[in-house]
Each structure stands twice: as structure tokens, then as C-alpha cells.
Short mmCIF file of C-alpha atoms in Angstrom, two decimals:
data_model
loop_
_atom_site.label_atom_id
_atom_site.label_comp_id
_atom_site.label_asym_id
_atom_site.label_seq_id
_atom_site.Cartn_x
_atom_site.Cartn_y
_atom_site.Cartn_z
CA UNK A 1 -82.78 198.11 340.87
CA UNK A 2 -82.24 194.38 341.89
CA UNK A 3 -85.88 193.91 342.56
CA UNK A 4 -86.67 195.19 339.03
CA UNK A 5 -84.14 192.98 337.49
CA UNK A 6 -85.71 189.97 339.25
CA UNK A 7 -89.24 191.00 337.87
CA UNK A 8 -88.00 191.59 334.41
CA UNK A 9 -85.95 188.27 334.30
CA UNK A 10 -89.06 186.43 335.27
CA UNK A 11 -91.12 188.26 332.57
CA UNK A 12 -88.41 187.64 329.94
CA UNK A 13 -88.50 183.95 330.91
CA UNK A 14 -92.04 183.64 330.34
CA UNK A 15 -92.34 185.76 327.00
CA UNK A 16 -89.21 183.90 325.69
CA UNK A 17 -91.04 180.53 326.12
CA UNK A 18 -93.99 182.02 324.28
CA UNK A 19 -92.26 183.33 321.29
CA UNK A 20 -89.61 180.57 320.94
CA UNK A 21 -86.61 182.28 322.36
CA UNK A 22 -83.94 180.64 324.74
CA UNK A 23 -85.40 181.29 328.16
CA UNK A 24 -82.04 180.74 329.96
CA UNK A 25 -80.62 183.18 327.84
CA UNK A 26 -83.40 185.58 328.26
CA UNK A 27 -83.16 185.37 332.05
CA UNK A 28 -79.50 185.95 331.98
CA UNK A 29 -79.66 188.97 329.77
CA UNK A 30 -82.33 190.34 332.15
CA UNK A 31 -80.33 189.71 335.21
CA UNK A 32 -77.42 191.71 333.72
CA UNK A 33 -79.48 194.36 332.15
CA UNK A 34 -79.07 197.12 334.74
CA UNK A 35 -75.22 196.27 335.76
CA UNK A 36 -73.71 199.09 333.61
CA UNK A 37 -75.76 201.68 335.42
CA UNK A 38 -73.55 201.20 338.46
CA UNK A 39 -70.50 201.95 336.45
CA UNK A 40 -68.72 205.35 336.68
CA UNK A 41 -68.93 205.55 332.88
CA UNK A 42 -72.71 205.45 332.60
CA UNK A 43 -72.84 207.61 335.75
CA UNK A 44 -71.04 210.22 333.87
CA UNK A 45 -72.39 209.50 330.50
CA UNK A 46 -76.21 208.35 331.06
CA UNK A 47 -76.60 208.28 327.08
CA UNK A 48 -74.24 205.23 327.17
CA UNK A 49 -76.40 202.88 329.16
CA UNK A 50 -76.95 199.91 327.26
CA UNK A 51 -73.91 200.60 324.89
CA UNK A 52 -71.45 200.01 327.91
CA UNK A 53 -73.50 196.96 329.10
CA UNK A 54 -72.97 195.30 325.63
CA UNK A 55 -69.14 196.21 325.72
CA UNK A 56 -68.68 195.07 329.41
CA UNK A 57 -70.48 191.81 328.72
CA UNK A 58 -68.34 190.94 325.60
CA UNK A 59 -65.05 191.47 327.12
CA UNK A 60 -63.06 190.14 329.86
CA UNK A 61 -61.93 186.57 331.01
CA UNK A 62 -65.40 185.02 330.71
CA UNK A 63 -67.40 187.09 328.13
CA UNK A 64 -71.13 186.39 327.76
CA UNK A 65 -72.34 184.86 324.45
CA UNK A 66 -72.78 187.52 321.79
CA UNK A 67 -76.70 187.20 321.72
CA UNK A 68 -76.61 188.00 325.30
CA UNK A 69 -74.30 190.91 325.20
CA UNK A 70 -76.27 192.37 322.01
CA UNK A 71 -79.38 192.31 324.00
CA UNK A 72 -78.09 194.46 326.77
CA UNK A 73 -77.98 197.27 324.32
CA UNK A 74 -80.73 196.48 321.91
CA UNK A 75 -83.44 196.39 324.64
CA UNK A 76 -83.30 199.94 325.21
CA UNK A 77 -84.37 200.68 321.59
CA UNK A 78 -86.29 202.61 320.26
CA UNK A 79 -84.65 205.18 322.37
CA UNK A 80 -86.55 207.79 320.58
CA UNK A 81 -89.28 208.27 317.84
CA UNK A 82 -86.64 208.19 315.15
CA UNK A 83 -84.89 205.15 316.56
CA UNK A 84 -85.18 201.52 315.26
CA UNK A 85 -86.43 198.65 317.41
CA UNK A 86 -84.37 195.63 318.56
CA UNK A 87 -83.13 193.44 315.80
CA UNK A 88 -82.49 190.38 317.65
CA UNK A 89 -85.09 188.17 319.17
CA UNK A 90 -83.51 188.23 322.63
CA UNK A 91 -83.22 191.95 322.50
CA UNK A 92 -87.12 192.15 321.38
CA UNK A 93 -88.08 189.91 324.29
CA UNK A 94 -86.06 191.93 326.82
CA UNK A 95 -87.44 195.33 325.32
CA UNK A 96 -91.08 194.23 325.92
CA UNK A 97 -90.50 192.74 329.37
CA UNK A 98 -88.60 195.91 330.66
CA UNK A 99 -91.52 198.13 329.21
CA UNK A 100 -94.38 195.92 330.31
CA UNK A 101 -92.96 195.95 333.89
CA UNK A 102 -92.37 199.64 333.92
CA UNK A 103 -96.14 200.41 332.65
CA UNK A 104 -97.95 197.74 334.90
CA UNK A 105 -96.05 198.81 338.07
CA UNK A 106 -96.59 202.73 337.65
CA UNK A 107 -100.26 202.27 336.62
CA UNK A 108 -100.67 199.74 339.48
CA UNK A 109 -99.61 202.45 342.04
CA UNK A 110 -101.79 205.09 340.49
CA UNK A 111 -99.12 207.28 338.87
CA UNK A 112 -100.28 207.32 335.20
CA UNK A 113 -99.36 210.42 333.14
CA UNK A 114 -101.70 213.31 333.39
CA UNK A 115 -101.89 216.19 330.96
CA UNK A 116 -98.39 217.04 329.73
CA UNK A 117 -96.61 215.46 332.61
CA UNK A 118 -95.05 211.99 332.09
CA UNK A 119 -92.02 211.74 334.36
CA UNK A 120 -91.55 208.16 333.81
CA UNK A 121 -91.70 208.30 330.00
CA UNK A 122 -94.50 206.03 330.03
CA UNK A 123 -95.87 207.37 326.43
CA UNK A 124 -92.48 206.37 325.05
CA UNK A 125 -92.45 202.98 326.68
CA UNK A 126 -96.17 202.25 325.53
CA UNK A 127 -95.13 203.29 321.97
CA UNK A 128 -92.13 201.08 322.19
CA UNK A 129 -94.31 198.14 323.09
CA UNK A 130 -96.67 198.82 320.32
CA UNK A 131 -93.95 199.00 317.84
CA UNK A 132 -92.20 195.92 319.00
CA UNK A 133 -95.46 193.89 318.68
CA UNK A 134 -96.39 195.33 315.25
CA UNK A 135 -93.10 195.64 313.44
CA UNK A 136 -91.78 192.20 314.72
CA UNK A 137 -95.45 190.54 314.60
CA UNK A 138 -94.64 189.11 318.15
CA UNK A 139 -97.40 186.31 319.13
CA UNK A 140 -98.36 188.18 322.24
CA UNK A 141 -101.78 189.32 323.31
CA UNK A 142 -102.27 192.44 325.41
CA UNK A 143 -104.40 190.66 327.86
CA UNK A 144 -101.90 187.66 328.23
CA UNK A 145 -99.09 190.29 328.77
CA UNK A 146 -101.17 191.97 331.44
CA UNK A 147 -101.78 188.61 333.23
CA UNK A 148 -98.03 187.64 332.91
CA UNK A 149 -97.04 190.88 334.56
CA UNK A 150 -99.74 190.07 337.29
CA UNK A 151 -101.71 193.09 336.86
CA UNK A 152 -104.75 191.84 338.59
CA UNK A 153 -106.79 194.80 339.14
CA UNK A 154 -109.21 194.87 336.20
CA UNK A 155 -109.80 198.66 336.43
CA UNK A 156 -105.94 199.32 336.26
CA UNK A 157 -105.65 196.84 333.37
CA UNK A 158 -108.46 198.77 331.44
CA UNK A 159 -106.74 202.09 331.92
CA UNK A 160 -103.49 200.71 330.72
CA UNK A 161 -105.08 199.23 327.70
CA UNK A 162 -106.72 202.61 327.03
CA UNK A 163 -103.49 204.26 327.39
CA UNK A 164 -101.74 201.93 324.96
CA UNK A 165 -104.55 201.96 322.25
CA UNK A 166 -104.23 205.84 322.38
CA UNK A 167 -100.59 205.48 321.45
CA UNK A 168 -101.47 203.00 318.82
CA UNK A 169 -103.97 205.32 317.31
CA UNK A 170 -101.74 208.29 317.28
CA UNK A 171 -98.84 206.38 315.85
CA UNK A 172 -100.97 205.12 312.93
CA UNK A 173 -102.34 208.59 312.03
CA UNK A 174 -98.84 209.80 311.95
CA UNK A 175 -98.07 206.98 309.43
CA UNK A 176 -100.67 208.49 306.96
CA UNK A 177 -103.86 206.42 307.89
CA UNK A 178 -106.92 208.18 307.93
CA UNK A 179 -108.75 208.62 311.24
CA UNK A 180 -111.83 206.76 309.86
CA UNK A 181 -109.40 203.86 309.07
CA UNK A 182 -107.74 204.02 312.47
CA UNK A 183 -111.12 204.05 314.52
CA UNK A 184 -112.48 201.23 312.16
CA UNK A 185 -109.51 199.06 313.38
CA UNK A 186 -108.46 200.37 316.80
CA UNK A 187 -112.22 200.74 317.79
CA UNK A 188 -112.24 196.87 318.07
CA UNK A 189 -109.45 196.84 320.41
CA UNK A 190 -107.48 193.85 318.74
CA UNK A 191 -105.55 191.84 321.34
CA UNK A 192 -102.76 190.89 318.77
CA UNK A 193 -101.37 194.00 317.71
CA UNK A 194 -99.20 192.18 315.08
CA UNK A 195 -102.70 191.80 313.07
CA UNK A 196 -103.00 195.67 312.81
CA UNK A 197 -101.15 196.19 309.31
CA UNK A 198 -103.40 193.44 307.74
CA UNK A 199 -106.64 194.87 309.29
CA UNK A 200 -105.63 198.31 308.09
CA UNK A 201 -104.91 197.06 304.42
CA UNK A 202 -108.33 195.28 304.56
CA UNK A 203 -110.09 198.38 305.63
CA UNK A 204 -108.40 200.36 303.05
CA UNK A 205 -109.13 197.76 300.32
CA UNK A 206 -112.67 197.68 301.22
CA UNK A 207 -112.97 201.53 301.12
CA UNK A 208 -111.88 201.61 297.60
CA UNK A 209 -114.75 199.34 296.42
CA UNK A 210 -117.88 201.10 294.87
CA UNK A 211 -119.98 199.37 297.40
CA UNK A 212 -118.23 200.86 300.42
CA UNK A 213 -120.29 204.04 300.35
#
């Protein structure tokens, strides 16, 4: 757990600098991100992870700053498909760093999901990254994220990219975009996922023109 905290803290520091967030706060929040997992409360009620982290960090004789305390809860979001994503910038940085470390680490050791089996919830993690990058329009390219996470194997990086684009395409179809619209945009494999809504709007506007046929 400590090893993961160290990796996520370093990722959070670099990502924070990239998106204009206080890197010191990002590092601090990442270092505290797993502390509540050691508590009896979360041991008994796992669904409280993050929530208890926020509460522990905001109380006591030396409470953390409010932004750090909130991030300890927010970075778990979205917890499910119906959940919203982190509202605070610090929580968004942690959410991306946490999921990126999990995805790159497990793909690197050859344990990507197969069939219906997904013991590490990698599909949910990938969709969380997709939503974070799109809904918050974070200025982060996928290739840069892989490089930052030290995913040096090109073959593994390509597999992870395919995995993320598949989650992206499925999410867009669920939102009501046609298969043709999704293929036209995702087929180009844009690195900046925050551009996706604009690209889809452009494709849809073009399709409405008489010349489109």
C-alpha cells in the first residue's frame, strides 16, 4: 500500500504541475490517500473508504487543509456508473493519478481483463479516466499520461490505449451518439479526450448538411 502511495504521489505531483494545481497539496493528499484503509471503521465498512479519510483528515489537533481533506473522498469518484466525478481540481488530479497507476501497473504485468473477468475493476477505472478527461476538459494527452506513468513498453501502451478507446466508444454510444458518429471521431484516436465533445458536434453538424451524403 505504501509503495502505491509513493507512485501515486509522484504521478499526482507531475499531473498537478501540468494542470495548474498546487503540487505540494497533491503530493500530500496522495500520501494520505490510503490511510483510512488501515482503520477499523473502513475494515468493517469498506463502503466508507474515502469518506472516513476526509473525516479523519479534517479533525484532530492538526487538521489538513479543507482542499486536501475533500480530495481524500473525491478521488474515489465515480464509484459507479451513476456517480458524478470529482468536483475539486485536487480531487481530479488524484483520481487520474490513482487510476492511471492501477491501469498501467496491471497491464504491464500482463493481467488485463479477459472476457467477463475483471477482478481489478479495470473497465471502471478506465471509464473513470475517460470521464475525468472529458467532463473536466483536462489538458492531458493519453500518450503523455502513459509516459508519465513510465509505461515504456510500446506493445503494452498500445493495448492499454485500445482498452481505453473501447470504453470511450461504449460510453459515447450509451449517451446516444450513433455508431457512425462514434467511429468517425474515436477512429482517429485523439490524444486529448477533452476535444471529443467538439469533434462529435462537428461531425453531427456536417452530417446534417445536404452535401454530407
